[in-house]
Short mmCIF file of C-alpha atoms and ligand atoms in Angstrom, two decimals:
data_model
loop_
_atom_site.label_atom_id
_atom_site.label_comp_id
_atom_site.label_asym_id
_atom_site.label_seq_id
_atom_site.Cartn_x
_atom_site.Cartn_y
_atom_site.Cartn_z
CA UNK A 16 -0.07 0.04 -0.01
CA UNK A 17 2.80 2.45 0.88
CA UNK A 18 4.26 1.78 -2.55
CA UNK A 19 0.95 2.76 -4.15
CA UNK A 20 0.72 6.05 -2.06
CA UNK A 21 4.37 6.84 -2.96
CA UNK A 22 3.59 6.37 -6.63
CA UNK A 23 0.50 8.56 -6.32
CA UNK A 24 2.80 11.34 -5.06
CA UNK A 25 4.88 11.09 -8.16
CA UNK A 26 1.83 10.97 -10.36
CA UNK A 27 0.59 14.16 -8.72
CA UNK A 28 3.76 16.03 -9.44
CA UNK A 29 3.83 14.86 -13.10
CA UNK A 30 0.14 15.64 -13.77
CA UNK A 31 0.56 19.03 -12.09
CA UNK A 32 3.37 19.73 -14.50
CA UNK A 33 1.40 18.52 -17.54
CA UNK A 34 -1.54 20.82 -16.55
CA UNK A 35 0.78 23.76 -16.46
CA UNK A 36 2.58 23.05 -19.74
CA UNK A 37 0.36 21.02 -22.13
CA UNK A 38 -2.37 22.05 -24.54
CA UNK A 39 -5.67 22.46 -22.72
CA UNK A 40 -7.80 21.76 -25.87
CA UNK A 41 -10.48 19.14 -26.59
CA UNK A 42 -10.06 16.05 -28.73
CA UNK A 43 -12.59 14.29 -31.07
CA UNK A 44 -12.94 11.13 -28.98
CA UNK A 45 -15.29 10.47 -26.05
CA UNK A 46 -14.65 8.26 -23.05
CA UNK A 47 -16.72 5.24 -21.94
CA UNK A 48 -19.24 7.50 -20.21
CA UNK A 49 -19.73 9.58 -23.36
CA UNK A 50 -17.89 12.59 -21.98
CA UNK A 51 -15.91 14.85 -24.35
CA UNK A 52 -12.25 14.26 -23.55
CA UNK A 53 -9.63 16.94 -23.38
CA UNK A 54 -6.02 16.08 -24.34
CA UNK A 55 -5.02 16.36 -20.71
CA UNK A 56 -7.46 13.55 -19.76
CA UNK A 57 -5.57 11.20 -22.07
CA UNK A 58 -2.11 12.49 -21.03
CA UNK A 59 -2.99 12.22 -17.27
CA UNK A 60 -4.43 8.69 -17.81
CA UNK A 61 -1.16 7.56 -19.35
CA UNK A 62 0.90 9.08 -16.57
CA UNK A 63 -1.09 7.18 -13.94
CA UNK A 64 -1.07 3.95 -15.89
CA UNK A 65 2.75 4.06 -16.39
CA UNK A 66 3.41 4.54 -12.65
CA UNK A 67 0.80 2.09 -11.29
CA UNK A 68 1.76 -0.79 -13.55
CA UNK A 69 5.31 -0.50 -12.15
CA UNK A 70 4.07 -1.11 -8.58
CA UNK A 71 4.45 -4.75 -7.62
CA UNK A 72 1.41 -4.94 -5.34
CA UNK A 73 -0.93 -3.66 -8.09
CA UNK A 74 -2.82 -6.48 -9.84
CA UNK A 75 -5.14 -4.50 -12.03
CA UNK A 76 -6.06 -0.91 -13.05
CA UNK A 77 -9.12 0.63 -14.62
CA UNK A 78 -9.86 4.28 -15.24
CA UNK A 79 -12.62 6.63 -16.27
CA UNK A 80 -10.81 6.94 -19.62
CA UNK A 81 -10.49 3.21 -20.30
CA UNK A 82 -13.14 0.77 -21.56
CA UNK A 83 -11.47 -2.24 -19.95
CA UNK A 84 -8.99 -2.91 -17.16
CA UNK A 85 -5.36 -3.76 -17.59
CA UNK A 86 -4.48 -6.86 -15.62
CA UNK A 87 -1.10 -8.08 -14.45
CA UNK A 88 0.18 -11.57 -13.54
CA UNK A 89 0.58 -10.90 -9.84
CA UNK A 90 -0.26 -8.31 -7.17
CA UNK A 91 -3.24 -7.98 -4.85
CA UNK A 92 -4.63 -4.45 -5.28
CA UNK A 93 -7.18 -3.36 -7.90
CA UNK A 94 -6.87 0.45 -8.51
CA UNK A 95 -9.68 2.42 -10.11
CA UNK A 96 -8.95 6.02 -10.90
CA UNK A 97 -10.16 9.27 -12.43
CA UNK A 98 -6.95 10.72 -13.76
CA UNK A 99 -8.35 14.25 -14.28
CA UNK A 100 -11.56 15.10 -12.53
CA UNK A 101 -13.23 18.34 -13.54
CA UNK A 102 -11.28 18.47 -16.78
CA UNK A 103 -13.87 20.74 -18.42
CA UNK A 104 -12.67 23.39 -15.94
CA UNK A 105 -9.11 23.36 -17.20
CA UNK A 106 -9.68 26.02 -19.89
CA UNK A 107 -11.14 28.41 -17.30
CA UNK A 108 -8.27 27.79 -14.85
CA UNK A 109 -10.42 26.41 -11.96
CA UNK A 110 -8.99 23.67 -9.66
CA UNK A 111 -9.12 20.07 -10.88
CA UNK A 112 -8.05 16.86 -9.34
CA UNK A 113 -7.24 13.14 -9.58
CA UNK A 114 -9.08 10.43 -7.61
CA UNK A 115 -7.89 6.91 -6.70
CA UNK A 116 -9.79 3.98 -5.19
CA UNK A 117 -7.73 1.01 -3.99
CA UNK A 118 -9.68 -2.26 -3.78
CA UNK A 119 -9.05 -5.84 -2.92
CA UNK A 120 -10.90 -8.75 -4.63
CA UNK A 121 -12.74 -6.56 -7.17
CA UNK A 122 -14.40 -3.20 -7.31
CA UNK A 123 -17.47 -3.16 -5.08
CA UNK A 124 -18.06 -0.56 -2.34
CA UNK A 125 -17.30 -3.07 0.39
CA UNK A 126 -13.92 -3.98 -1.21
CA UNK A 127 -12.34 -0.53 -0.98
CA UNK A 128 -9.40 -0.54 1.42
CA UNK A 129 -7.90 2.95 0.91
CA UNK A 130 -8.49 6.00 -1.28
CA UNK A 131 -6.70 9.11 -2.22
CA UNK A 132 -7.22 12.32 -4.16
CA UNK A 133 -5.04 15.13 -5.46
CA UNK A 134 -6.00 18.74 -5.84
CA UNK A 135 -4.32 20.70 -8.62
CA UNK A 136 -5.11 24.34 -7.50
CA UNK A 137 -3.12 27.32 -6.48
CA UNK A 138 -1.29 24.66 -4.35
CA UNK A 139 -0.72 21.00 -5.01
CA UNK A 140 -2.39 18.92 -2.23
CA UNK A 141 -2.99 15.29 -1.51
CA UNK A 142 -5.46 13.52 0.80
CA UNK A 143 -4.98 9.91 1.70
CA UNK A 144 -7.65 7.86 3.56
CA UNK A 145 -6.60 4.68 5.25
CA UNK A 146 -7.35 4.24 8.92
CA UNK A 147 -7.45 7.99 9.26
CA UNK A 148 -7.58 10.76 6.64
CA UNK A 149 -4.24 12.49 6.13
CA UNK A 150 -3.79 15.80 4.39
CA UNK A 151 -0.46 16.66 2.61
CA UNK A 152 0.77 19.70 0.75
CA UNK A 153 3.53 19.79 -1.83
CA UNK A 154 6.54 21.81 -0.84
CA UNK A 155 8.25 23.11 -4.01
CA UNK A 156 11.47 23.93 -2.16
CA UNK A 157 11.93 20.46 -0.68
CA UNK A 158 10.30 18.81 -3.69
CA UNK A 159 8.23 16.62 -1.40
CA UNK A 160 4.84 16.43 0.27
CA UNK A 161 4.64 17.74 3.84
CA UNK A 162 2.10 16.28 6.22
CA UNK A 163 -0.25 19.08 7.29
CA UNK A 164 -2.90 17.45 9.53
CA UNK A 165 -5.52 14.78 9.98
CA UNK A 166 -8.98 15.62 8.56
CA UNK A 167 -11.92 15.14 10.91
CA UNK A 168 -15.36 16.49 10.06
CA UNK A 169 -17.42 18.52 12.51
CA UNK A 170 -21.04 17.29 13.11
CA UNK A 171 -22.54 20.08 11.06
CA UNK A 172 -21.16 22.43 8.40
CA UNK A 173 -22.08 25.67 6.60
CA UNK A 174 -21.65 25.03 2.84
CA UNK A 175 -23.76 23.29 0.25
CA UNK A 176 -22.81 22.03 -3.22
CA UNK A 177 -25.99 20.94 -5.01
CA UNK A 178 -25.20 19.21 -8.34
CA UNK A 179 -27.35 18.17 -11.25
CA UNK A 180 -29.52 20.28 -13.62
CA UNK A 181 -32.10 21.93 -11.40
CA UNK A 182 -35.01 21.79 -13.89
CA UNK A 183 -34.65 17.95 -13.70
CA UNK A 184 -34.57 17.69 -9.87
CA UNK A 185 -37.32 15.77 -8.14
CA UNK A 186 -39.59 17.89 -5.92
CA UNK A 187 -38.54 16.21 -2.66
CA UNK A 188 -34.89 16.96 -3.58
CA UNK A 189 -35.61 20.59 -4.35
CA UNK A 190 -37.48 20.94 -1.03
CA UNK A 191 -34.56 19.55 0.89
CA UNK A 192 -32.02 21.83 -0.84
CA UNK A 193 -34.34 24.94 -0.39
CA UNK A 194 -34.68 23.94 3.28
CA UNK A 195 -30.88 23.89 3.85
CA UNK A 196 -30.50 27.24 2.10
CA UNK A 197 -33.32 28.41 4.38
CA UNK A 198 -31.29 27.33 7.35
CA UNK A 199 -28.44 29.58 6.19
CA UNK A 200 -26.14 27.25 4.11
CA UNK A 201 -24.02 29.02 1.50
CA UNK A 202 -23.67 27.88 -2.05
CA UNK A 203 -20.29 26.35 -3.00
CA UNK A 204 -20.23 24.51 -6.32
CA UNK A 205 -17.49 24.78 -8.88
CA UNK A 206 -18.32 21.79 -11.09
CA UNK A 207 -15.29 19.78 -10.02
CA UNK A 208 -16.14 17.30 -7.26
CA UNK A 209 -12.48 17.24 -6.00
CA UNK A 210 -12.25 20.96 -5.02
CA UNK A 211 -15.95 20.94 -3.99
CA UNK A 212 -15.51 18.04 -1.65
CA UNK A 213 -12.06 19.18 -0.49
CA UNK A 214 -13.63 22.40 0.61
CA UNK A 215 -16.32 20.59 2.62
CA UNK A 216 -13.70 18.42 4.24
CA UNK A 217 -11.47 21.32 5.15
CA UNK A 218 -14.10 23.78 6.25
CA UNK A 219 -15.34 21.10 8.75
CA UNK A 220 -18.44 20.02 7.03
CA UNK A 221 -21.44 20.72 4.78
CA UNK A 222 -23.11 18.77 1.98
CA UNK A 223 -22.37 17.91 -1.60
CA UNK A 224 -25.20 16.34 -3.53
CA UNK A 225 -25.25 14.81 -7.03
CA UNK A 226 -28.86 13.46 -7.02
CA UNK A 227 -30.99 11.28 -9.29
CA UNK A 228 -32.69 13.56 -11.73
CA UNK A 229 -35.44 12.95 -14.28
CA UNK A 230 -32.85 13.08 -17.07
CA UNK A 231 -30.22 10.97 -15.17
CA UNK A 232 -32.02 8.63 -12.85
CA UNK A 233 -28.79 6.96 -11.81
CA UNK A 234 -26.94 10.31 -11.30
CA UNK A 235 -23.75 11.20 -13.10
CA UNK A 236 -20.90 10.38 -10.88
CA UNK A 237 -19.15 7.00 -11.35
CA UNK A 238 -19.01 4.51 -8.52
CA UNK A 239 -15.52 3.07 -8.97
CA UNK A 240 -13.56 6.19 -9.86
CA UNK A 241 -15.38 9.01 -8.05
CA UNK A 242 -18.04 7.86 -5.60
CA UNK A 243 -16.61 4.87 -3.67
CA UNK A 244 -13.23 6.69 -3.14
CA UNK A 245 -14.85 9.81 -1.79
CA UNK A 246 -17.35 7.74 0.23
CA UNK A 247 -14.31 6.10 1.87
CA UNK A 248 -12.72 9.48 2.68
CA UNK A 249 -15.99 10.90 4.15
CA UNK A 250 -16.63 7.79 6.34
CA UNK A 251 -13.08 7.78 7.65
CA UNK A 252 -13.26 11.53 8.40
CA UNK A 253 -16.32 10.91 10.55
CA UNK A 254 -19.01 12.00 8.02
CA UNK A 255 -21.58 10.20 5.88
CA UNK A 256 -21.84 9.00 2.27
CA UNK A 257 -25.23 7.76 1.01
CA UNK A 258 -27.25 7.44 -2.18
CA UNK A 259 -30.25 9.11 -0.46
CA UNK A 260 -31.31 5.94 1.38
CA UNK A 261 -28.37 3.50 1.43
CA UNK A 262 -24.76 3.65 2.35
CA UNK A 263 -22.69 4.19 -0.81
CA UNK A 264 -20.10 1.69 0.40
CA UNK A 265 -22.75 -1.01 0.55
CA UNK A 266 -23.40 -0.69 -3.21
CA UNK A 267 -22.18 -2.98 -5.94
CA UNK A 268 -21.05 -1.81 -9.35
CA UNK A 269 -22.96 -3.53 -12.22
CA UNK A 270 -20.28 -2.48 -14.75
CA UNK A 271 -17.02 -0.55 -14.66
CA UNK A 272 -18.57 2.86 -15.46
CA UNK A 273 -21.74 2.38 -13.44
CA UNK A 274 -23.04 5.61 -11.73
CA UNK A 275 -25.06 6.40 -8.69
CA UNK A 276 -26.83 9.38 -7.08
CA UNK A 277 -24.57 10.44 -4.12
CA UNK A 278 -24.52 12.67 -1.08
CA UNK A 279 -21.36 13.37 0.93
CA UNK A 280 -21.41 15.38 4.10
CA UNK A 281 -21.26 15.76 7.81
CA UNK A 282 -23.60 13.97 10.19
CA UNK A 283 -26.31 16.63 10.47
CA UNK A 284 -26.70 17.18 6.66
CA UNK A 285 -26.72 13.43 5.89
CA UNK A 286 -29.54 13.05 8.44
CA UNK A 287 -31.47 15.72 6.52
CA UNK A 288 -31.00 13.83 3.26
CA UNK A 289 -32.23 10.56 4.86
CA UNK A 290 -35.33 12.34 6.22
CA UNK A 291 -36.08 13.92 2.85
CA UNK A 292 -35.49 10.75 0.87
CA UNK A 293 -37.30 8.34 3.18
CA UNK A 294 -40.13 6.73 1.26
CA UNK A 295 -39.49 8.96 -1.78
CA UNK A 296 -37.68 6.52 -3.98
P1 LIG B 305 -14.94 14.57 -15.04
O1 LIG B 305 -14.32 15.87 -15.36
O2 LIG B 305 -14.00 13.53 -14.56
O3 LIG B 305 -15.84 14.00 -16.13
O4 LIG B 305 -15.94 14.74 -13.78
C1 LIG B 305 -16.78 15.84 -13.69
C2 LIG B 305 -17.76 15.57 -12.65
C3 LIG B 305 -17.45 16.04 -11.17
O5 LIG B 305 -16.19 16.49 -10.95
C4 LIG B 305 -18.41 17.18 -10.98
O6 LIG B 305 -18.84 17.26 -9.67
C5 LIG B 305 -19.51 16.88 -11.89
O7 LIG B 305 -19.04 16.18 -12.96
C6 LIG B 305 -20.14 18.17 -12.40
O8 LIG B 305 -21.20 17.90 -13.15
P2 LIG B 305 -22.26 19.01 -13.64
O9 LIG B 305 -21.50 19.75 -14.69
O10 LIG B 305 -23.39 18.24 -14.18
O11 LIG B 305 -22.55 19.88 -12.46
MN1 LIG B 306 -14.57 12.87 -12.66
MN1 LIG B 307 -12.13 12.70 -15.39
#
């Protein structure tokens, strides 16, 4: 596991460099989820692939940009990753990220054993969730990641990131979001789940929602590469991660690019979601 985390640190430095130096344009192809790819999606995917395949404990890798996994002869960990999350924000120079889920015996929610994400923002930061959630920041002078602190969520936060197209929200969802704004929550939604969730984790709490909508009944965010890794981070940080009714980490993935509605937050806001969604599905 340490080997994988060390390799993620090198990946972070290389992708950070690529973001700052390579072309930010789009390409003609689409990924397995039908998203328009940017050149940096493909470059970042290759950077991660090259490093992870060198790690002896890695058995298999699959990414948001790949149709099928790449499997090795030996190793025990299955790594699912989103090499560049929020890549449509690159051209407007907002923060983006990479997300990694480390699994044993396949890719279901219950099989995740660690996760990590990288934030490429004004600063390069890394969060690793194993028994606890550790926050690191890259120090340019030392050329290494410094440990900053452990992340632990408060019971209740102040910010709200409500995803999905509002005209397609279900009424009970809209009522819940309106209710939270009515309580004084402030809107924080960039369109990149990495910086949006990083903000909630570092500001002590809040809620990020990417719900089922009438146009996307299974939500948008992908279980293996985005949802399970962040669910693991939020659970280990003392918060919650549900699909409205069920624990996200209790879910199975029917296929590699399977999606689910998802809510990540601190205890108070997750309770609010459960109340609003009870009997509404
Ligand atoms: P990606 O760039 O890897 O395709 O992921 C984008 C995701 C996620 O980061 C974000 O929270 C969500 O898409 C935003 O979706 P909307 O544009 O529908 O808000
Ligand atoms: Mn993504
Ligand atoms: Mn992506």
